[in-house]
mmCIF file with all atom_site columns, C-alpha atoms in Angstrom:
data_model
loop_
_atom_site.group_PDB
_atom_site.id
_atom_site.type_symbol
_atom_site.label_atom_id
_atom_site.label_alt_id
_atom_site.label_comp_id
_atom_site.label_asym_id
_atom_site.label_entity_id
_atom_site.label_seq_id
_atom_site.pdbx_PDB_ins_code
_atom_site.Cartn_x
_atom_site.Cartn_y
_atom_site.Cartn_z
_atom_site.occupancy
_atom_site.B_iso_or_equiv
_atom_site.pdbx_formal_charge
_atom_site.auth_seq_id
_atom_site.auth_comp_id
_atom_site.auth_asym_id
_atom_site.auth_atom_id
_atom_site.pdbx_PDB_model_num
ATOM 1   C CA . MET A 1 1   ? 3.220  9.336  -18.580 1.00 89.00 ? 113 MET A CA 1
ATOM 2   C CA . HIS A 1 2   ? 5.128  8.872  -15.359 1.00 93.00 ? 114 HIS A CA 1
ATOM 3   C CA . ILE A 1 3   ? 3.118  8.273  -12.220 1.00 91.00 ? 115 ILE A CA 1
ATOM 4   C CA . PRO A 1 4   ? 5.328  7.886  -9.125  1.00 93.00 ? 116 PRO A CA 1
ATOM 5   C CA . SER A 1 5   ? 5.193  4.295  -7.886  1.00 92.00 ? 117 SER A CA 1
ATOM 6   C CA . VAL A 1 6   ? 6.505  5.071  -4.394  1.00 94.00 ? 118 VAL A CA 1
ATOM 7   C CA . GLU A 1 7   ? 7.464  8.003  -2.206  1.00 96.00 ? 119 GLU A CA 1
ATOM 8   C CA . THR A 1 8   ? 11.092 8.941  -2.832  1.00 97.00 ? 120 THR A CA 1
ATOM 9   C CA . THR A 1 9   ? 11.814 8.339  0.868   1.00 97.00 ? 121 THR A CA 1
ATOM 10  C CA . GLU A 1 10  ? 11.171 4.654  0.175   1.00 97.00 ? 122 GLU A CA 1
ATOM 11  C CA . ILE A 1 11  ? 13.913 4.247  -2.417  1.00 97.00 ? 123 ILE A CA 1
ATOM 12  C CA . GLU A 1 12  ? 17.678 4.390  -2.178  1.00 96.00 ? 124 GLU A CA 1
ATOM 13  C CA . LEU A 1 13  ? 18.854 7.647  -3.685  1.00 97.00 ? 125 LEU A CA 1
ATOM 14  C CA . LEU A 1 14  ? 22.138 8.160  -5.443  1.00 97.00 ? 126 LEU A CA 1
ATOM 15  C CA . THR A 1 15  ? 23.907 11.212 -4.103  1.00 98.00 ? 127 THR A CA 1
ATOM 16  C CA . PHE A 1 16  ? 24.523 13.796 -6.780  1.00 98.00 ? 128 PHE A CA 1
ATOM 17  C CA . SER A 1 17  ? 28.263 13.089 -6.746  1.00 98.00 ? 129 SER A CA 1
ATOM 18  C CA . GLU A 1 18  ? 27.543 9.393  -7.350  1.00 98.00 ? 130 GLU A CA 1
ATOM 19  C CA . ALA A 1 19  ? 25.078 10.244 -10.113 1.00 98.00 ? 131 ALA A CA 1
ATOM 20  C CA . LEU A 1 20  ? 27.557 12.614 -11.768 1.00 98.00 ? 132 LEU A CA 1
ATOM 21  C CA . ALA A 1 21  ? 30.322 10.000 -11.715 1.00 97.00 ? 133 ALA A CA 1
ATOM 22  C CA . ALA A 1 22  ? 27.996 7.512  -13.397 1.00 96.00 ? 134 ALA A CA 1
ATOM 23  C CA . ALA A 1 23  ? 26.870 10.151 -15.924 1.00 97.00 ? 135 ALA A CA 1
ATOM 24  C CA . ASN A 1 24  ? 30.480 10.588 -17.023 1.00 95.00 ? 136 ASN A CA 1
ATOM 25  C CA . THR A 1 25  ? 30.939 6.849  -17.560 1.00 96.00 ? 137 THR A CA 1
ATOM 26  C CA . PRO A 1 26  ? 30.473 5.625  -21.168 1.00 96.00 ? 138 PRO A CA 1
ATOM 27  C CA . SER A 1 27  ? 26.969 4.294  -21.776 1.00 94.00 ? 139 SER A CA 1
ATOM 28  C CA . PRO A 1 28  ? 25.576 2.081  -24.559 1.00 95.00 ? 140 PRO A CA 1
ATOM 29  C CA . GLU A 1 29  ? 22.315 4.063  -24.338 1.00 94.00 ? 141 GLU A CA 1
ATOM 30  C CA . TYR A 1 30  ? 23.522 7.535  -25.351 1.00 96.00 ? 142 TYR A CA 1
ATOM 31  C CA . ASP A 1 31  ? 26.584 9.665  -26.219 1.00 97.00 ? 143 ASP A CA 1
ATOM 32  C CA . ILE A 1 32  ? 28.099 11.017 -22.997 1.00 97.00 ? 144 ILE A CA 1
ATOM 33  C CA . ASN A 1 33  ? 30.119 13.516 -25.040 1.00 97.00 ? 145 ASN A CA 1
ATOM 34  C CA . LYS A 1 34  ? 26.830 15.167 -26.017 1.00 98.00 ? 146 LYS A CA 1
ATOM 35  C CA . TRP A 1 35  ? 24.539 14.513 -23.061 1.00 98.00 ? 147 TRP A CA 1
ATOM 36  C CA . LEU A 1 36  ? 24.651 15.107 -19.313 1.00 98.00 ? 148 LEU A CA 1
ATOM 37  C CA . TYR A 1 37  ? 22.107 12.800 -17.660 1.00 98.00 ? 149 TYR A CA 1
ATOM 38  C CA . ALA A 1 38  ? 22.177 12.283 -13.911 1.00 98.00 ? 150 ALA A CA 1
ATOM 39  C CA . PRO A 1 39  ? 21.286 9.728  -12.788 1.00 97.00 ? 151 PRO A CA 1
ATOM 40  C CA . ASN A 1 40  ? 22.159 7.982  -16.048 1.00 96.00 ? 152 ASN A CA 1
ATOM 41  C CA . PHE A 1 41  ? 19.166 5.649  -15.903 1.00 95.00 ? 153 PHE A CA 1
ATOM 42  C CA . TYR A 1 42  ? 15.404 6.136  -15.829 1.00 95.00 ? 154 TYR A CA 1
ATOM 43  C CA . SER A 1 43  ? 14.177 6.353  -12.261 1.00 95.00 ? 155 SER A CA 1
ATOM 44  C CA . GLU A 1 44  ? 11.725 8.025  -9.895  1.00 97.00 ? 156 GLU A CA 1
ATOM 45  C CA . TYR A 1 45  ? 13.926 11.122 -9.845  1.00 98.00 ? 157 TYR A CA 1
ATOM 46  C CA . ARG A 1 46  ? 16.287 13.084 -12.072 1.00 98.00 ? 158 ARG A CA 1
ATOM 47  C CA . TYR A 1 47  ? 18.823 15.747 -11.172 1.00 98.00 ? 159 TYR A CA 1
ATOM 48  C CA . ILE A 1 48  ? 19.960 16.947 -14.600 1.00 98.00 ? 160 ILE A CA 1
ATOM 49  C CA . LEU A 1 49  ? 19.269 16.378 -18.284 1.00 98.00 ? 161 LEU A CA 1
ATOM 50  C CA . GLY A 1 50  ? 20.892 18.447 -20.989 1.00 98.00 ? 162 GLY A CA 1
ATOM 51  C CA . THR A 1 51  ? 23.595 18.914 -23.551 1.00 98.00 ? 163 THR A CA 1
ATOM 52  C CA . LYS A 1 52  ? 27.238 19.738 -22.985 1.00 97.00 ? 164 LYS A CA 1
ATOM 53  C CA . GLY A 1 53  ? 28.775 23.004 -24.117 1.00 95.00 ? 165 GLY A CA 1
ATOM 54  C CA . LYS A 1 54  ? 30.872 25.985 -23.096 1.00 93.00 ? 166 LYS A CA 1
ATOM 55  C CA . ASN A 1 55  ? 27.972 28.433 -22.822 1.00 95.00 ? 167 ASN A CA 1
ATOM 56  C CA . PRO A 1 56  ? 24.941 26.600 -21.409 1.00 97.00 ? 168 PRO A CA 1
ATOM 57  C CA . LEU A 1 57  ? 21.546 27.980 -20.495 1.00 98.00 ? 169 LEU A CA 1
ATOM 58  C CA . ILE A 1 58  ? 20.314 26.460 -17.244 1.00 98.00 ? 170 ILE A CA 1
ATOM 59  C CA . CYS A 1 59  ? 16.551 26.081 -17.399 1.00 98.00 ? 171 CYS A CA 1
ATOM 60  C CA . VAL A 1 60  ? 14.646 25.532 -14.157 1.00 98.00 ? 172 VAL A CA 1
ATOM 61  C CA . GLY A 1 61  ? 11.285 23.791 -14.298 1.00 97.00 ? 173 GLY A CA 1
ATOM 62  C CA . ILE A 1 62  ? 9.238  22.363 -11.448 1.00 96.00 ? 174 ILE A CA 1
ATOM 63  C CA . ASN A 1 63  ? 9.896  18.626 -11.699 1.00 96.00 ? 175 ASN A CA 1
ATOM 64  C CA . PRO A 1 64  ? 11.039 16.126 -14.325 1.00 96.00 ? 176 PRO A CA 1
ATOM 65  C CA . SER A 1 65  ? 8.747  14.049 -16.491 1.00 92.00 ? 177 SER A CA 1
ATOM 66  C CA . THR A 1 66  ? 9.679  11.319 -18.993 1.00 95.00 ? 178 THR A CA 1
ATOM 67  C CA . ALA A 1 67  ? 12.456 12.965 -21.029 1.00 96.00 ? 179 ALA A CA 1
ATOM 68  C CA . LYS A 1 68  ? 15.851 11.321 -21.389 1.00 95.00 ? 180 LYS A CA 1
ATOM 69  C CA . PRO A 1 69  ? 18.789 11.604 -23.846 1.00 97.00 ? 181 PRO A CA 1
ATOM 70  C CA . ASP A 1 70  ? 17.711 11.423 -27.492 1.00 96.00 ? 182 ASP A CA 1
ATOM 71  C CA . ALA A 1 71  ? 14.065 11.274 -26.363 1.00 96.00 ? 183 ALA A CA 1
ATOM 72  C CA . LEU A 1 72  ? 13.137 14.819 -25.401 1.00 96.00 ? 184 LEU A CA 1
ATOM 73  C CA . ASP A 1 73  ? 9.541  15.699 -24.646 1.00 95.00 ? 185 ASP A CA 1
ATOM 74  C CA . ASN A 1 74  ? 7.902  18.804 -26.096 1.00 94.00 ? 186 ASN A CA 1
ATOM 75  C CA . THR A 1 75  ? 8.907  20.957 -23.141 1.00 95.00 ? 187 THR A CA 1
ATOM 76  C CA . LEU A 1 76  ? 12.577 20.055 -23.510 1.00 96.00 ? 188 LEU A CA 1
ATOM 77  C CA . LYS A 1 77  ? 12.433 20.559 -27.284 1.00 96.00 ? 189 LYS A CA 1
ATOM 78  C CA . SER A 1 78  ? 11.161 24.077 -26.623 1.00 97.00 ? 190 SER A CA 1
ATOM 79  C CA . VAL A 1 79  ? 13.920 24.667 -24.065 1.00 97.00 ? 191 VAL A CA 1
ATOM 80  C CA . GLU A 1 80  ? 16.562 23.588 -26.568 1.00 97.00 ? 192 GLU A CA 1
ATOM 81  C CA . ARG A 1 81  ? 15.149 25.825 -29.342 1.00 97.00 ? 193 ARG A CA 1
ATOM 82  C CA . ILE A 1 82  ? 14.974 28.884 -27.117 1.00 97.00 ? 194 ILE A CA 1
ATOM 83  C CA . ALA A 1 83  ? 18.463 28.287 -25.701 1.00 98.00 ? 195 ALA A CA 1
ATOM 84  C CA . HIS A 1 84  ? 19.948 28.174 -29.195 1.00 97.00 ? 196 HIS A CA 1
ATOM 85  C CA . GLY A 1 85  ? 17.818 31.109 -30.335 1.00 97.00 ? 197 GLY A CA 1
ATOM 86  C CA . ASN A 1 86  ? 19.250 33.235 -27.541 1.00 98.00 ? 198 ASN A CA 1
ATOM 87  C CA . GLY A 1 87  ? 22.878 32.497 -28.366 1.00 97.00 ? 199 GLY A CA 1
ATOM 88  C CA . PHE A 1 88  ? 23.616 29.587 -26.028 1.00 97.00 ? 200 PHE A CA 1
ATOM 89  C CA . ASP A 1 89  ? 25.401 26.528 -27.357 1.00 96.00 ? 201 ASP A CA 1
ATOM 90  C CA . SER A 1 90  ? 23.709 24.066 -25.014 1.00 97.00 ? 202 SER A CA 1
ATOM 91  C CA . PHE A 1 91  ? 20.931 23.676 -22.464 1.00 98.00 ? 203 PHE A CA 1
ATOM 92  C CA . LEU A 1 92  ? 20.784 22.055 -19.050 1.00 98.00 ? 204 LEU A CA 1
ATOM 93  C CA . MET A 1 93  ? 17.390 21.170 -17.611 1.00 98.00 ? 205 MET A CA 1
ATOM 94  C CA . PHE A 1 94  ? 17.153 21.385 -13.851 1.00 98.00 ? 206 PHE A CA 1
ATOM 95  C CA . ASN A 1 95  ? 14.082 21.316 -11.638 1.00 98.00 ? 207 ASN A CA 1
ATOM 96  C CA . VAL A 1 96  ? 12.955 22.872 -8.388  1.00 98.00 ? 208 VAL A CA 1
ATOM 97  C CA . TYR A 1 97  ? 12.178 19.356 -7.133  1.00 98.00 ? 209 TYR A CA 1
ATOM 98  C CA . ALA A 1 98  ? 13.731 16.224 -8.580  1.00 98.00 ? 210 ALA A CA 1
ATOM 99  C CA . GLN A 1 99  ? 10.847 13.747 -8.331  1.00 98.00 ? 211 GLN A CA 1
ATOM 100 C CA . ARG A 1 100 ? 9.542  12.511 -11.686 1.00 97.00 ? 212 ARG A CA 1
ATOM 101 C CA . ALA A 1 101 ? 5.807  13.023 -12.215 1.00 96.00 ? 213 ALA A CA 1
ATOM 102 C CA . THR A 1 102 ? 4.159  13.857 -15.521 1.00 92.00 ? 214 THR A CA 1
ATOM 103 C CA . LYS A 1 103 ? 1.233  15.400 -13.635 1.00 92.00 ? 215 LYS A CA 1
ATOM 104 C CA . PRO A 1 104 ? 2.355  17.753 -10.832 1.00 91.00 ? 216 PRO A CA 1
ATOM 105 C CA . ASP A 1 105 ? -0.744 16.674 -8.888  1.00 93.00 ? 217 ASP A CA 1
ATOM 106 C CA . ASP A 1 106 ? 1.043  13.344 -8.415  1.00 96.00 ? 218 ASP A CA 1
ATOM 107 C CA . MET A 1 107 ? 4.053  14.907 -6.684  1.00 97.00 ? 219 MET A CA 1
ATOM 108 C CA . GLU A 1 108 ? 4.594  13.810 -3.103  1.00 97.00 ? 220 GLU A CA 1
ATOM 109 C CA . ARG A 1 109 ? 2.902  15.918 -0.457  1.00 96.00 ? 221 ARG A CA 1
ATOM 110 C CA . THR A 1 110 ? 5.971  16.280 1.737   1.00 97.00 ? 222 THR A CA 1
ATOM 111 C CA . CYS A 1 111 ? 9.426  17.389 0.656   1.00 98.00 ? 223 CYS A CA 1
ATOM 112 C CA . ASN A 1 112 ? 12.043 14.649 0.876   1.00 98.00 ? 224 ASN A CA 1
ATOM 113 C CA . GLN A 1 113 ? 14.857 16.638 2.440   1.00 98.00 ? 225 GLN A CA 1
ATOM 114 C CA . ALA A 1 114 ? 17.518 14.154 1.323   1.00 98.00 ? 226 ALA A CA 1
ATOM 115 C CA . LEU A 1 115 ? 16.382 14.443 -2.300  1.00 98.00 ? 227 LEU A CA 1
ATOM 116 C CA . HIS A 1 116 ? 16.210 18.233 -2.028  1.00 98.00 ? 228 HIS A CA 1
ATOM 117 C CA . ARG A 1 117 ? 19.707 18.405 -0.546  1.00 98.00 ? 229 ARG A CA 1
ATOM 118 C CA . GLU A 1 118 ? 21.225 16.373 -3.381  1.00 98.00 ? 230 GLU A CA 1
ATOM 119 C CA . ASN A 1 119 ? 19.232 18.383 -5.923  1.00 98.00 ? 231 ASN A CA 1
ATOM 120 C CA . MET A 1 120 ? 20.797 21.563 -4.560  1.00 98.00 ? 232 MET A CA 1
ATOM 121 C CA . GLU A 1 121 ? 24.232 19.973 -4.969  1.00 98.00 ? 233 GLU A CA 1
ATOM 122 C CA . ALA A 1 122 ? 23.311 19.384 -8.608  1.00 98.00 ? 234 ALA A CA 1
ATOM 123 C CA . PHE A 1 123 ? 22.362 23.051 -8.935  1.00 98.00 ? 235 PHE A CA 1
ATOM 124 C CA . ARG A 1 124 ? 25.700 24.129 -7.468  1.00 98.00 ? 236 ARG A CA 1
ATOM 125 C CA . TYR A 1 125 ? 27.444 21.968 -10.028 1.00 98.00 ? 237 TYR A CA 1
ATOM 126 C CA . LEU A 1 126 ? 25.519 23.518 -12.924 1.00 98.00 ? 238 LEU A CA 1
ATOM 127 C CA . LEU A 1 127 ? 26.333 27.027 -11.723 1.00 98.00 ? 239 LEU A CA 1
ATOM 128 C CA . SER A 1 128 ? 30.014 26.122 -11.587 1.00 96.00 ? 240 SER A CA 1
ATOM 129 C CA . ILE A 1 129 ? 30.226 25.055 -15.241 1.00 93.00 ? 241 ILE A CA 1
ATOM 130 C CA . GLY A 1 130 ? 30.364 28.486 -16.858 1.00 85.00 ? 242 GLY A CA 1
ATOM 131 C CA . GLU A 1 131 ? 32.110 31.673 -15.832 1.00 87.00 ? 243 GLU A CA 1
ATOM 132 C CA . HIS A 1 132 ? 28.857 33.670 -15.971 1.00 93.00 ? 244 HIS A CA 1
ATOM 133 C CA . PRO A 1 133 ? 25.984 31.278 -15.230 1.00 97.00 ? 245 PRO A CA 1
ATOM 134 C CA . ALA A 1 134 ? 22.693 32.125 -16.942 1.00 98.00 ? 246 ALA A CA 1
ATOM 135 C CA . VAL A 1 135 ? 19.545 30.689 -15.372 1.00 98.00 ? 247 VAL A CA 1
ATOM 136 C CA . TRP A 1 136 ? 16.106 30.672 -16.963 1.00 98.00 ? 248 TRP A CA 1
ATOM 137 C CA . ALA A 1 137 ? 13.231 30.630 -14.457 1.00 98.00 ? 249 ALA A CA 1
ATOM 138 C CA . ALA A 1 138 ? 10.573 28.515 -16.178 1.00 97.00 ? 250 ALA A CA 1
ATOM 139 C CA . TRP A 1 139 ? 8.487  26.803 -13.521 1.00 96.00 ? 251 TRP A CA 1
ATOM 140 C CA . GLY A 1 140 ? 5.156  28.490 -14.245 1.00 95.00 ? 252 GLY A CA 1
ATOM 141 C CA . ALA A 1 141 ? 2.186  28.612 -11.888 1.00 94.00 ? 253 ALA A CA 1
ATOM 142 C CA . ILE A 1 142 ? 2.691  24.900 -11.170 1.00 93.00 ? 254 ILE A CA 1
ATOM 143 C CA . ILE A 1 143 ? 4.801  26.024 -8.212  1.00 95.00 ? 255 ILE A CA 1
ATOM 144 C CA . GLU A 1 144 ? 1.537  26.554 -6.337  1.00 94.00 ? 256 GLU A CA 1
ATOM 145 C CA . LYS A 1 145 ? 0.860  22.798 -6.343  1.00 95.00 ? 257 LYS A CA 1
ATOM 146 C CA . ARG A 1 146 ? 2.956  22.219 -3.211  1.00 96.00 ? 258 ARG A CA 1
ATOM 147 C CA . SER A 1 147 ? 3.874  24.665 -0.455  1.00 92.00 ? 259 SER A CA 1
ATOM 148 C CA . TYR A 1 148 ? 7.419  23.302 -0.162  1.00 96.00 ? 260 TYR A CA 1
ATOM 149 C CA . LEU A 1 149 ? 8.269  24.311 -3.738  1.00 96.00 ? 261 LEU A CA 1
ATOM 150 C CA . SER A 1 150 ? 8.617  28.002 -2.878  1.00 94.00 ? 262 SER A CA 1
ATOM 151 C CA . ARG A 1 151 ? 11.037 27.083 -0.105  1.00 95.00 ? 263 ARG A CA 1
ATOM 152 C CA . CYS A 1 152 ? 13.043 25.031 -2.590  1.00 97.00 ? 264 CYS A CA 1
ATOM 153 C CA . VAL A 1 153 ? 13.220 28.056 -4.901  1.00 96.00 ? 265 VAL A CA 1
ATOM 154 C CA . ALA A 1 154 ? 14.379 30.238 -2.002  1.00 95.00 ? 266 ALA A CA 1
ATOM 155 C CA . ASP A 1 155 ? 17.254 27.807 -1.387  1.00 97.00 ? 267 ASP A CA 1
ATOM 156 C CA . MET A 1 156 ? 18.150 27.887 -5.082  1.00 97.00 ? 268 MET A CA 1
ATOM 157 C CA . LEU A 1 157 ? 18.231 31.667 -5.139  1.00 97.00 ? 269 LEU A CA 1
ATOM 158 C CA . ALA A 1 158 ? 20.525 31.771 -2.123  1.00 96.00 ? 270 ALA A CA 1
ATOM 159 C CA . ILE A 1 159 ? 22.937 29.415 -3.881  1.00 98.00 ? 271 ILE A CA 1
ATOM 160 C CA . SER A 1 160 ? 22.745 31.368 -7.131  1.00 97.00 ? 272 SER A CA 1
ATOM 161 C CA . ARG A 1 161 ? 23.840 34.541 -5.333  1.00 96.00 ? 273 ARG A CA 1
ATOM 162 C CA . GLU A 1 162 ? 27.083 32.807 -4.370  1.00 96.00 ? 274 GLU A CA 1
ATOM 163 C CA . TYR A 1 163 ? 27.809 32.219 -8.054  1.00 97.00 ? 275 TYR A CA 1
ATOM 164 C CA . HIS A 1 164 ? 26.582 35.648 -9.224  1.00 96.00 ? 276 HIS A CA 1
ATOM 165 C CA . ALA A 1 165 ? 24.137 33.997 -11.601 1.00 98.00 ? 277 ALA A CA 1
ATOM 166 C CA . THR A 1 166 ? 21.993 36.078 -13.943 1.00 98.00 ? 278 THR A CA 1
ATOM 167 C CA . TRP A 1 167 ? 18.325 35.118 -13.993 1.00 98.00 ? 279 TRP A CA 1
ATOM 168 C CA . TYR A 1 168 ? 16.010 35.342 -16.989 1.00 98.00 ? 280 TYR A CA 1
ATOM 169 C CA . CYS A 1 169 ? 12.434 34.545 -17.902 1.00 98.00 ? 281 CYS A CA 1
ATOM 170 C CA . ALA A 1 170 ? 10.621 34.219 -21.216 1.00 97.00 ? 282 ALA A CA 1
ATOM 171 C CA . GLY A 1 171 ? 7.080  35.037 -22.179 1.00 96.00 ? 283 GLY A CA 1
ATOM 172 C CA . ALA A 1 172 ? 4.412  36.623 -20.030 1.00 95.00 ? 284 ALA A CA 1
ATOM 173 C CA . ILE A 1 173 ? 4.647  36.765 -16.252 1.00 94.00 ? 285 ILE A CA 1
ATOM 174 C CA . SER A 1 174 ? 1.501  35.571 -14.451 1.00 93.00 ? 286 SER A CA 1
ATOM 175 C CA . LYS A 1 175 ? -0.607 37.846 -12.254 1.00 90.00 ? 287 LYS A CA 1
ATOM 176 C CA . LYS A 1 176 ? 1.036  36.263 -9.212  1.00 91.00 ? 288 LYS A CA 1
ATOM 177 C CA . GLY A 1 177 ? 4.491  36.902 -10.639 1.00 93.00 ? 289 GLY A CA 1
ATOM 178 C CA . HIS A 1 178 ? 5.297  33.380 -11.795 1.00 96.00 ? 290 HIS A CA 1
ATOM 179 C CA . PRO A 1 179 ? 7.600  32.986 -14.814 1.00 97.00 ? 291 PRO A CA 1
ATOM 180 C CA . HIS A 1 180 ? 6.143  31.337 -17.916 1.00 96.00 ? 292 HIS A CA 1
ATOM 181 C CA . HIS A 1 181 ? 6.495  27.609 -18.524 1.00 95.00 ? 293 HIS A CA 1
ATOM 182 C CA . PRO A 1 182 ? 8.580  26.772 -21.668 1.00 95.00 ? 294 PRO A CA 1
ATOM 183 C CA . LEU A 1 183 ? 5.743  25.000 -23.468 1.00 91.00 ? 295 LEU A CA 1
ATOM 184 C CA . TYR A 1 184 ? 3.738  27.115 -25.941 1.00 87.00 ? 296 TYR A CA 1
ATOM 185 C CA . LEU A 1 185 ? 6.333  29.867 -26.155 1.00 93.00 ? 297 LEU A CA 1
ATOM 186 C CA . ARG A 1 186 ? 7.197  31.180 -29.618 1.00 92.00 ? 298 ARG A CA 1
ATOM 187 C CA . LYS A 1 187 ? 10.233 29.436 -31.035 1.00 87.00 ? 299 LYS A CA 1
ATOM 188 C CA . ASP A 1 188 ? 11.939 32.835 -31.413 1.00 92.00 ? 300 ASP A CA 1
ATOM 189 C CA . GLU A 1 189 ? 11.108 33.973 -27.857 1.00 96.00 ? 301 GLU A CA 1
ATOM 190 C CA . LYS A 1 190 ? 13.777 36.206 -26.354 1.00 97.00 ? 302 LYS A CA 1
ATOM 191 C CA . LEU A 1 191 ? 14.899 35.960 -22.757 1.00 98.00 ? 303 LEU A CA 1
ATOM 192 C CA . LYS A 1 192 ? 14.480 38.979 -20.481 1.00 98.00 ? 304 LYS A CA 1
ATOM 193 C CA . PRO A 1 193 ? 15.719 39.768 -16.951 1.00 98.00 ? 305 PRO A CA 1
ATOM 194 C CA . PHE A 1 194 ? 13.811 38.193 -14.063 1.00 97.00 ? 306 PHE A CA 1
ATOM 195 C CA . ASP A 1 195 ? 13.716 39.948 -10.675 1.00 95.00 ? 307 ASP A CA 1
ATOM 196 C CA . THR A 1 196 ? 14.191 36.980 -8.375  1.00 94.00 ? 308 THR A CA 1
ATOM 197 C CA . GLU A 1 197 ? 14.430 39.026 -5.180  1.00 90.00 ? 309 GLU A CA 1
ATOM 198 C CA . SER A 1 198 ? 11.016 40.634 -5.612  1.00 91.00 ? 310 SER A CA 1
ATOM 199 C CA . TYR A 1 199 ? 9.579  37.320 -6.744  1.00 92.00 ? 311 TYR A CA 1
ATOM 200 C CA . ILE A 1 200 ? 10.696 35.256 -3.771  1.00 87.00 ? 312 ILE A CA 1
ATOM 201 C CA . GLN A 1 201 ? 9.647  37.916 -1.266  1.00 86.00 ? 313 GLN A CA 1
ATOM 202 C CA . LEU A 1 202 ? 6.161  37.811 -2.740  1.00 84.00 ? 314 LEU A CA 1
ATOM 203 C CA . GLN A 1 203 ? 6.007  34.011 -2.770  1.00 84.00 ? 315 GLN A CA 1
ATOM 204 C CA . MET A 1 204 ? 7.356  33.508 0.743   1.00 74.00 ? 316 MET A CA 1
ATOM 205 C CA . ALA A 1 205 ? 4.909  36.066 2.062   1.00 73.00 ? 317 ALA A CA 1
ATOM 206 C CA . GLY A 1 206 ? 2.151  33.963 0.539   1.00 63.00 ? 318 GLY A CA 1
ATOM 207 C CA . VAL A 1 207 ? 3.516  30.778 2.139   1.00 56.00 ? 319 VAL A CA 1
ATOM 208 C CA . LYS A 1 208 ? 3.568  32.389 5.588   1.00 54.00 ? 320 LYS A CA 1
ATOM 209 C CA . SER A 1 209 ? 0.095  33.930 5.345   1.00 46.00 ? 321 SER A CA 1
#
């Protein structure tokens, strides 16, 4: 379990560029030739966790929990299985919001704009890795926990258009249009196209109402 000990505004954040530089520095804790982990230490936030490859699947959840290199939780194990089962050689776990919290109810009530800004820089980096970025929307109905999460997704979608990313989902879509969370999906689940434009219009309309 990870319960946030402080608001992220109360801690000194590494910028994403600083975190990436550290992630590419040899570590006694894990193999940097296999893993991308930024920041490269366990903290109140995480930008990226995944494996390195030429054809990665970028999976987008809501927020990070306890996973780290060589110690994946069940959600990340499912992400890795489904990535490989759909022809990708690696997976990269990203999140709508970078604050660690095992229970989304423990997420901070107000968006830390500095953390969000650096998280979007991390997303830009992930989209730049491959020639045709593939992004798996996998945040589930948990997005309803905080009103700022839909705005974070809207920012992500705007960035993804710049990189001509292709969006996917897996499993059943909820009645409110949310993509399925990776946990409890069949291990042979196939990705299918996800209409992000229709989705975000629906969600933003709900935020404004």
